[in-house]
Phi, psi and omega in degrees: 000103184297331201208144189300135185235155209257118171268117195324315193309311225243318216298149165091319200314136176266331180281353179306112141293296186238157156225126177242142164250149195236150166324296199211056191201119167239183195204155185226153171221077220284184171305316198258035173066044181253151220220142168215140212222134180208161200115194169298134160251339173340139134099017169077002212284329185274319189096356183256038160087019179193167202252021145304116167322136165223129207285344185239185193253153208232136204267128164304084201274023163278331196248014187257126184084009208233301187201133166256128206286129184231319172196192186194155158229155211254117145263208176301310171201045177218142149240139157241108192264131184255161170250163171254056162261005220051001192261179205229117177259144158233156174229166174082210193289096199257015177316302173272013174093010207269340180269000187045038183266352213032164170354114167260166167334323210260345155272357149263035188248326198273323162294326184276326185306292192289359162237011122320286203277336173308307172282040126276318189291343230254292179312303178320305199291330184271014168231015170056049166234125188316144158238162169243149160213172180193140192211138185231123181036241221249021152254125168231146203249069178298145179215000000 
């Protein structure tokens, strides 16, 4: 898109307050605190409960009667909403902890796996016998 296009969705309305843009997600935010999310949905980050992509801006229906949306910021593969009451909703991918849910299970299940696994090749080598390891995204193999 060489020049500003008007989104269809949005245009004539008076109540839009805020619009935040994400790598690949952007969000509205109106007047009467309703959240509307459009973009890559991975990792559930848009908020509308499934990891579908949306081509338009879409009212976030989980947060409607629950909080009303005063701003929000977009990561890569989280949202976060504040309401205005202060509190801070999060949605999507919290693997590092990025949803401020503190540490989940699967990564302190991945920490505990690699220092395991680390004294066992650790064990292997002082007994002069090879270890193999092999690690992919968020798996890893040890022998």
């Amino acid at each position: 898109m060489p020049r500003p296009t008007t989104l269809l969705d949005l245009h004539g309305r008076d109540d839009i307050v805020a619009v935040r843009a994400g790598k690949l997600n952007s969000a509205a935010v109106t007047a009467d605190g309703s959240c509307l999310t459009w973009g890559c949905g991975v990792s559930a980050k848009l908020g509308h409960g499934n990891e579908q992509s949306v081509p338009a801006p879409s009212r976030v229906e989980s947060l409607v009667g629950r909080a009303a949306v005063a701003d929000l910021a977009l990561g890569d593969q989280h949202t976060l909403f504040l309401d205005r009451a202060g509190g801070v909703w999060a949605v999507g991918c919290s693997l590092e902890g990025q949803c401020g849910l503190g540490t989940p299970i699967e990564e302190l299940a991945r920490q505990h796996r690699r220092a395991l696994y680390g004294s066992l090749q650790l064990e292997a080598l002082l007994r002069n016998r090879p270890a193999a390891g092999a690690a992919a995204g968020r798996h890893e193999a040890y022998l």
